[in-house]
């Protein structure tokens, strides 16, 4: 009897131990609200995401909602009280809205204790410039270590046709544009259809020494302020107005919305109409298909001696961030550990190259993407690499492998070789720019007043108002709230850099 009782007790202890072990080894379940990929690049069932859950012992339940009106979707989620553990963000205003409602968990202590890979890869400076208005960190951002792939490019065959050399100064740059306008630079027999300059031409701000994030810059005195306050902005505005008046600047530049800008540019390049552009270097293919030729253009020396292109912004990219909900505090430590694994060397390799033997092989100690995944970015992302709904580190080498189609240096075409050269040169001439600091005043005023000042700028460039009238009306907008945006931004920048 005693032996039977002892056996039963031991059996119960074993069963209990197995149950505990099973519970300890059970995957961490994470409910994640994120945006739906309308392009069809990524899916939660991709091999990379499956491998992520295996490597981190997690079960991620994605709830996909439309990225259109994403803020409204977040509000609906909060009102329903059916709250996820993790939520993706697409704009800083969404973070501020949810912080104000107490819906997000501050991550400062969690990152300090369990997120050293995240801090290492994001950088403390970038994190410090992106704190919420209450001073806390709430998001985990993506970190892309890809080359600087946007550049000035120029049609060298147009230069030859006009008898000109590659411009190196601002005056030479303008003379080239004038020649492209006046002569039949594209050689089609029509001297009126050329577009001398187009693309993201506002990057000329860097040529004028205004290193900006499209809204803010740091002026010559070291003050964080709106670009319109910079000492060189008047000269920039007058130069843009001059280019537009002479017909050197794309006539549709001021009316084109951002979504249609790239599509229209690619079409114009493919139709042999564009002489100079600031755009993605892979768009050079549109001239090669015409037996024309674009070359990477080293930035010209501007009127004030500046020779720069946009580098990498200080701060974080809000469009690919995630936050932990306050209601998930009981498993926040385990969630942050998962994110930290994603930012480790193993996680970086997974999100950049996928799964060894399936999407890449190790060759001479280096991950090399298989041909079916290095032909183009659609096929590459179809396996879950660079899975943007999840913040991760994207390594530059994987980007270059796909851009070059997996080809060696000897096998590269003209565009690929120009890309390699241009990416190297961009690093030399790149100037980093400050983050957009989302202060209370920025959140309250800038959406409306910022659009108004951009409209004034467009009217000044088009010649509808004078430059003096632009500044007079700009001063009125400052009185309506832009001055508060400037003052609070300057105070936040100063505090951040103490």
XYZ file of C-alpha atoms in Angstrom:
498
model
C 0.000 0.000 0.000
C 2.780 2.373 0.958
C 4.639 1.548 -2.244
C 1.527 2.266 -4.305
C 0.972 5.587 -2.522
C 4.611 6.575 -3.009
C 4.368 5.703 -6.720
C 1.214 7.820 -7.127
C 2.825 10.803 -5.375
C 5.900 10.554 -7.613
C 3.727 10.250 -10.690
C 1.771 13.357 -9.703
C 5.029 15.268 -9.159
C 6.285 14.253 -12.605
C 3.031 15.259 -14.289
C 3.084 18.578 -12.420
C 6.685 19.215 -13.450
C 5.897 18.434 -17.073
C 2.952 20.819 -16.964
C 5.132 23.593 -15.568
C 7.837 22.896 -18.159
C 5.235 22.918 -20.903
C 3.883 26.254 -19.679
C 7.384 27.696 -19.504
C 8.101 26.595 -23.085
C 4.774 27.767 -24.467
C 5.203 30.467 -27.111
C 4.657 34.067 -26.109
C 1.430 35.152 -27.761
C 1.487 38.713 -29.112
C -1.577 40.400 -30.542
C -0.390 43.058 -32.990
C -2.430 45.733 -34.758
C -0.673 46.900 -37.907
C -1.351 48.232 -41.380
C -2.255 46.153 -44.368
C 0.248 46.113 -47.225
C -1.773 47.250 -50.242
C 1.155 46.506 -52.579
C 1.120 42.858 -51.615
C 4.829 42.782 -50.794
C 4.507 41.214 -47.366
C 2.323 38.674 -45.610
C 2.369 37.346 -42.018
C 2.773 33.891 -43.584
C 6.075 34.771 -45.292
C 8.963 32.421 -44.536
C 10.892 35.165 -42.725
C 8.037 35.881 -40.316
C 7.481 32.174 -39.724
C 11.172 31.823 -38.886
C 11.008 34.867 -36.574
C 8.290 33.231 -34.494
C 10.234 29.974 -34.378
C 13.487 31.659 -33.310
C 11.835 33.799 -30.623
C 9.271 31.217 -29.473
C 6.377 33.555 -30.204
C 2.974 33.349 -31.791
C 2.144 36.683 -33.395
C -1.484 37.321 -34.217
C -1.556 40.166 -36.718
C -4.683 42.248 -37.109
C -4.357 44.079 -40.409
C -6.228 47.339 -41.030
C -6.075 49.858 -43.848
C -3.205 52.318 -43.759
C -5.591 54.930 -45.151
C -7.143 56.820 -42.227
C -4.919 54.817 -39.893
C -5.392 57.333 -37.069
C -9.144 56.736 -37.277
C -8.536 53.000 -37.079
C -6.488 53.559 -33.930
C -9.271 55.622 -32.377
C -11.786 52.896 -33.211
C -9.518 50.315 -31.590
C -9.241 52.379 -28.396
C -12.988 52.951 -28.233
C -13.736 49.252 -28.685
C -11.589 48.356 -25.650
C -10.455 45.316 -27.645
C -6.825 46.249 -27.237
C -3.791 44.547 -28.810
C -0.430 44.095 -27.115
C 1.556 45.912 -29.805
C 0.468 48.572 -32.275
C 2.222 49.909 -35.374
C 2.483 53.649 -36.014
C 2.706 55.599 -39.242
C 3.030 59.195 -37.929
C 4.303 60.911 -34.790
C 0.880 62.509 -34.261
C -0.564 59.041 -33.670
C 1.959 58.448 -30.919
C 1.091 61.759 -29.266
C -2.632 61.013 -29.489
C -2.244 57.645 -27.803
C 0.170 58.994 -25.185
C -2.383 61.653 -24.270
C -4.935 58.888 -23.715
C -2.554 56.864 -21.569
C -2.705 53.971 -24.029
C 1.043 53.408 -24.519
C 3.679 52.056 -22.182
C 6.843 54.147 -21.650
C 9.839 52.115 -22.819
C 12.738 53.972 -21.172
C 13.416 51.464 -18.364
C 12.629 48.435 -20.525
C 15.120 49.561 -23.166
C 17.761 50.251 -20.546
C 17.413 46.786 -19.012
C 16.443 44.558 -21.919
C 16.892 46.537 -25.139
C 20.603 47.137 -25.533
C 20.637 45.880 -29.134
C 17.847 48.311 -29.965
C 19.646 51.249 -28.351
C 22.906 50.309 -30.050
C 21.372 50.180 -33.517
C 18.970 53.124 -33.212
C 21.458 55.325 -31.360
C 20.859 57.311 -28.211
C 21.054 60.605 -30.125
C 18.276 59.500 -32.462
C 16.154 58.288 -29.594
C 16.696 61.454 -27.544
C 15.551 63.605 -30.462
C 12.355 61.610 -30.775
C 10.966 61.603 -27.264
C 7.295 62.414 -26.765
C 6.245 65.731 -25.278
C 6.327 64.188 -21.779
C 9.996 63.268 -22.241
C 9.502 59.503 -22.523
C 10.321 57.017 -25.278
C 7.296 55.096 -26.538
C 8.301 53.537 -29.848
C 10.697 51.069 -31.391
C 11.668 52.347 -34.850
C 13.093 50.699 -37.938
C 16.730 51.386 -38.742
C 17.755 51.247 -42.390
C 21.493 51.128 -43.065
C 21.034 51.259 -46.817
C 23.094 53.537 -49.090
C 21.934 57.054 -49.869
C 20.116 56.152 -53.051
C 18.715 59.540 -54.110
C 21.046 61.821 -56.017
C 21.453 64.490 -58.634
C 21.677 62.883 -62.065
C 22.316 64.512 -65.441
C 22.052 63.553 -69.111
C 25.647 63.552 -70.316
C 24.546 63.014 -73.923
C 22.581 66.277 -73.666
C 25.730 68.001 -72.391
C 27.681 66.713 -75.382
C 24.960 67.844 -77.774
C 25.097 71.344 -76.258
C 28.909 71.408 -76.170
C 29.074 71.731 -72.388
C 30.966 70.091 -69.553
C 29.564 68.711 -66.315
C 28.749 71.725 -64.081
C 30.646 72.135 -60.822
C 29.361 75.517 -59.563
C 25.919 77.086 -59.191
C 26.529 79.509 -62.074
C 27.634 76.661 -64.351
C 24.607 74.632 -63.250
C 22.230 77.427 -64.282
C 24.034 77.856 -67.623
C 23.594 74.150 -68.350
C 19.868 74.394 -67.613
C 19.594 77.428 -69.891
C 21.293 75.492 -72.703
C 19.000 72.511 -72.205
C 16.057 74.905 -72.493
C 17.252 76.869 -75.522
C 18.693 74.086 -77.649
C 17.302 70.806 -78.919
C 19.174 69.012 -76.166
C 17.361 65.701 -76.544
C 17.857 65.694 -80.321
C 14.252 64.963 -81.285
C 13.917 67.979 -83.588
C 11.752 69.922 -81.108
C 13.640 72.565 -79.105
C 10.630 73.309 -76.883
C 9.838 70.036 -75.105
C 12.863 69.621 -72.840
C 12.426 69.790 -69.058
C 15.803 71.101 -67.858
C 15.231 70.495 -64.123
C 12.722 68.382 -62.222
C 12.383 65.811 -59.450
C 12.830 66.643 -55.791
C 14.250 70.063 -56.585
C 13.674 71.332 -53.042
C 16.889 69.431 -52.231
C 18.582 72.535 -53.661
C 18.115 73.860 -50.135
C 21.253 71.855 -49.286
C 23.092 73.594 -52.146
C 22.216 76.838 -50.372
C 23.483 75.585 -47.010
C 20.046 74.909 -45.507
C 20.305 71.404 -44.070
C 16.727 70.523 -43.360
C 14.088 67.857 -42.841
C 11.639 69.671 -45.174
C 10.350 71.722 -42.223
C 13.097 72.502 -39.722
C 16.794 73.247 -39.975
C 19.614 74.452 -37.765
C 20.676 77.962 -38.789
C 24.167 79.445 -38.848
C 23.846 80.467 -35.203
C 23.107 76.882 -34.211
C 19.423 77.519 -33.515
C 16.759 74.980 -34.420
C 14.143 76.782 -36.475
C 11.878 76.657 -39.520
C 13.654 76.703 -42.879
C 12.064 80.064 -43.694
C 14.089 81.610 -40.853
C 17.457 80.519 -42.240
C 19.818 83.283 -43.281
C 20.085 81.872 -46.825
C 16.401 81.149 -47.415
C 15.638 84.428 -49.198
C 18.446 83.744 -51.669
C 17.113 80.231 -52.232
C 13.578 81.500 -52.828
C 14.796 84.141 -55.276
C 16.873 81.536 -57.139
C 13.926 79.152 -57.434
C 11.739 81.996 -58.658
C 14.359 82.850 -61.285
C 14.562 79.239 -62.485
C 10.782 79.034 -62.772
C 10.469 82.366 -64.579
C 13.057 81.302 -67.167
C 11.254 78.007 -67.754
C 14.186 75.997 -66.432
C 12.154 74.387 -63.671
C 9.458 71.838 -64.464
C 6.300 73.877 -65.100
C 4.192 71.288 -63.264
C 6.511 71.195 -60.253
C 4.319 73.451 -58.099
C 1.039 71.690 -58.864
C 2.105 68.068 -58.585
C 1.104 66.121 -55.493
C 3.725 64.020 -53.777
C 2.095 60.707 -54.708
C 2.145 61.520 -58.421
C 5.573 63.116 -58.460
C 7.625 59.952 -58.945
C 5.253 58.451 -61.510
C 5.296 61.606 -63.627
C 9.057 61.921 -63.337
C 9.655 58.344 -64.459
C 7.319 58.892 -67.414
C 9.071 62.096 -68.452
C 12.479 60.439 -68.189
C 11.283 57.487 -70.244
C 10.084 59.930 -72.932
C 13.521 61.518 -73.241
C 12.449 64.851 -71.741
C 14.437 65.320 -68.492
C 17.915 66.829 -68.362
C 18.668 67.082 -64.622
C 16.789 65.584 -61.694
C 17.147 64.786 -58.055
C 15.674 61.316 -57.746
C 16.385 57.652 -57.072
C 19.449 56.576 -59.006
C 17.752 53.456 -60.371
C 15.573 55.787 -62.469
C 18.639 56.194 -64.703
C 17.404 53.056 -66.471
C 14.779 55.209 -68.171
C 17.468 56.903 -70.261
C 19.489 53.770 -70.956
C 16.410 52.275 -72.566
C 16.511 55.203 -75.028
C 20.216 54.816 -75.752
C 20.682 57.981 -73.751
C 22.777 58.201 -70.659
C 22.444 59.641 -67.186
C 25.455 60.035 -64.960
C 25.655 60.652 -61.262
C 26.181 64.391 -60.738
C 28.496 65.416 -57.934
C 26.647 68.212 -56.107
C 27.645 71.631 -57.395
C 29.148 74.240 -55.136
C 26.332 76.575 -54.131
C 26.309 80.391 -53.997
C 27.559 80.336 -50.387
C 30.188 77.633 -50.864
C 28.064 74.668 -49.768
C 28.412 71.368 -51.636
C 26.046 68.895 -50.053
C 23.130 66.523 -50.545
C 20.781 65.192 -47.872
C 22.389 62.664 -45.585
C 20.636 60.695 -42.895
C 18.267 62.483 -40.614
C 18.887 62.572 -36.902
C 15.890 60.968 -35.244
C 13.692 58.074 -36.230
C 11.411 57.189 -39.111
C 7.909 57.362 -37.695
C 6.368 55.475 -40.593
C 7.760 52.123 -39.434
C 7.471 52.223 -35.652
C 5.775 50.002 -33.094
C 4.694 50.639 -29.524
C 3.688 48.429 -26.614
C 0.208 49.069 -25.264
C -0.192 49.920 -21.587
C -2.594 47.009 -21.154
C 0.251 44.606 -22.075
C 2.463 45.695 -19.179
C 2.412 42.191 -17.660
C 4.286 40.773 -20.660
C 6.156 43.903 -21.746
C 9.518 42.496 -20.633
C 9.117 39.469 -22.885
C 7.886 41.613 -25.787
C 10.847 43.988 -25.559
C 13.169 40.965 -25.526
C 11.638 39.848 -28.819
C 12.286 43.266 -30.328
C 15.822 43.204 -28.969
C 16.401 39.854 -30.688
C 15.165 41.371 -33.957
C 17.849 44.059 -33.574
C 20.586 41.517 -32.777
C 23.001 40.300 -35.451
C 20.878 37.171 -35.907
C 17.701 39.225 -36.293
C 19.366 41.674 -38.667
C 20.403 38.796 -40.885
C 16.915 37.300 -40.839
C 15.170 40.523 -41.899
C 17.851 41.402 -44.451
C 18.599 38.004 -46.015
C 15.816 35.691 -44.850
C 16.448 32.038 -44.024
C 19.695 30.274 -44.859
C 19.239 27.575 -47.474
C 15.888 29.001 -48.552
C 16.500 32.640 -49.497
C 20.286 32.865 -49.160
C 23.465 30.807 -48.928
C 26.691 31.524 -47.103
C 29.493 32.130 -49.623
C 33.000 32.802 -48.306
C 31.502 33.658 -44.932
C 29.040 36.162 -46.388
C 25.269 35.813 -46.918
C 24.452 35.874 -50.640
C 20.832 36.045 -51.735
C 19.636 33.332 -54.073
C 19.027 34.535 -57.657
C 15.245 34.289 -57.337
C 15.335 36.810 -54.492
C 17.967 39.259 -55.805
C 16.398 40.077 -59.174
C 14.105 42.839 -57.887
C 12.659 44.202 -54.664
C 9.190 42.724 -55.253
C 10.531 39.162 -55.313
C 12.915 39.970 -52.468
C 10.150 41.243 -50.221
C 7.781 38.450 -51.180
C 9.658 36.205 -48.739
C 9.204 38.692 -45.889
C 12.593 40.364 -46.052
C 12.541 44.063 -45.140
C 9.109 43.323 -43.602
C 8.133 46.906 -42.884
C 5.168 46.318 -40.539
C 7.772 45.080 -38.001
C 10.579 47.491 -36.962
C 13.945 45.983 -37.844
C 17.446 46.724 -39.106
C 17.854 46.579 -42.888
C 21.482 45.990 -43.832
C 22.931 47.921 -46.748
C 24.652 44.930 -48.349
C 21.338 43.139 -48.894
C 19.916 46.271 -50.532
C 22.915 46.533 -52.856
C 22.672 42.848 -53.805
C 19.077 43.334 -54.938
C 19.738 46.659 -56.656
C 22.563 45.080 -58.642
C 20.502 41.995 -59.413
C 23.074 39.813 -57.689
C 25.675 40.667 -60.339
C 29.391 40.961 -59.767
C 31.267 44.189 -60.508
C 32.228 42.947 -63.976
C 28.636 41.944 -64.747
C 27.021 45.240 -63.718
C 25.369 47.445 -66.313
C 25.972 51.172 -66.647
C 23.271 52.128 -64.145
C 24.482 49.666 -61.516
C 28.028 50.976 -61.832
C 26.772 54.565 -61.558
C 24.762 53.584 -58.493
C 27.844 52.141 -56.813
C 29.862 55.240 -57.658
C 27.069 57.609 -56.658
C 26.451 55.868 -53.336
C 30.147 56.245 -52.489
C 30.150 59.923 -53.475
C 26.939 60.618 -51.578
C 28.629 59.544 -48.364
C 31.330 62.162 -49.007
C 28.918 65.026 -49.683
C 26.064 63.990 -47.387
C 24.997 66.377 -44.651
C 22.828 64.999 -41.872
C 19.806 67.001 -40.852
C 17.807 67.389 -37.629
C 14.669 65.527 -36.660
C 11.180 66.986 -36.669
C 10.541 67.665 -32.984
C 6.828 67.175 -32.404
C 6.188 69.691 -29.649
C 2.718 70.646 -28.434
C 2.779 73.752 -30.628
C 3.855 71.737 -33.661
C 0.987 69.299 -33.132
C -1.520 72.085 -32.620
C -0.533 74.503 -35.369
C 1.716 73.091 -38.047
C -0.669 70.943 -40.085
C -2.733 74.022 -40.969
C -0.184 76.822 -40.870
C 2.522 74.701 -42.478
C 0.327 74.134 -45.515
C -0.378 77.838 -45.717
C 3.281 78.801 -45.726
C 4.034 76.160 -48.377
C 1.290 77.683 -50.507
C 2.877 81.097 -50.065
C 6.227 79.653 -51.113
C 4.688 78.146 -54.265
C 3.067 81.468 -55.159
C 6.356 83.292 -54.670
C 8.216 80.841 -56.916
C 5.480 81.073 -59.563
C 5.668 84.875 -59.508
C 2.137 85.365 -58.180
C 3.483 87.300 -55.193
C 6.833 88.966 -54.640
C 9.473 87.606 -52.297
C 8.844 90.564 -49.972
C 5.126 89.739 -49.965
C 5.972 86.153 -49.067
C 7.888 87.252 -45.994
C 5.213 89.773 -44.989
C 2.499 87.115 -45.066
C 4.795 84.605 -43.406
C 5.184 87.008 -40.471
C 1.397 87.021 -40.119
C 1.388 83.224 -39.914
C 4.062 83.391 -37.232
C 1.746 85.537 -35.169
C -0.994 82.912 -35.592
C 1.088 80.109 -34.092
C 4.228 79.472 -36.128
C 6.286 81.502 -33.678
C 5.206 79.123 -30.917
C 6.258 76.228 -33.131
C 9.671 77.863 -33.558
C 10.097 78.696 -29.871
C 9.068 75.305 -28.537
C 11.152 73.500 -31.134
C 14.217 75.573 -30.242
C 13.717 74.884 -26.527
C 13.318 71.150 -27.128
C 16.419 71.052 -29.343
C 18.473 72.927 -26.751
C 17.331 70.616 -23.961
C 18.105 67.574 -26.097
C 21.665 68.759 -26.796
C 22.644 69.785 -23.265
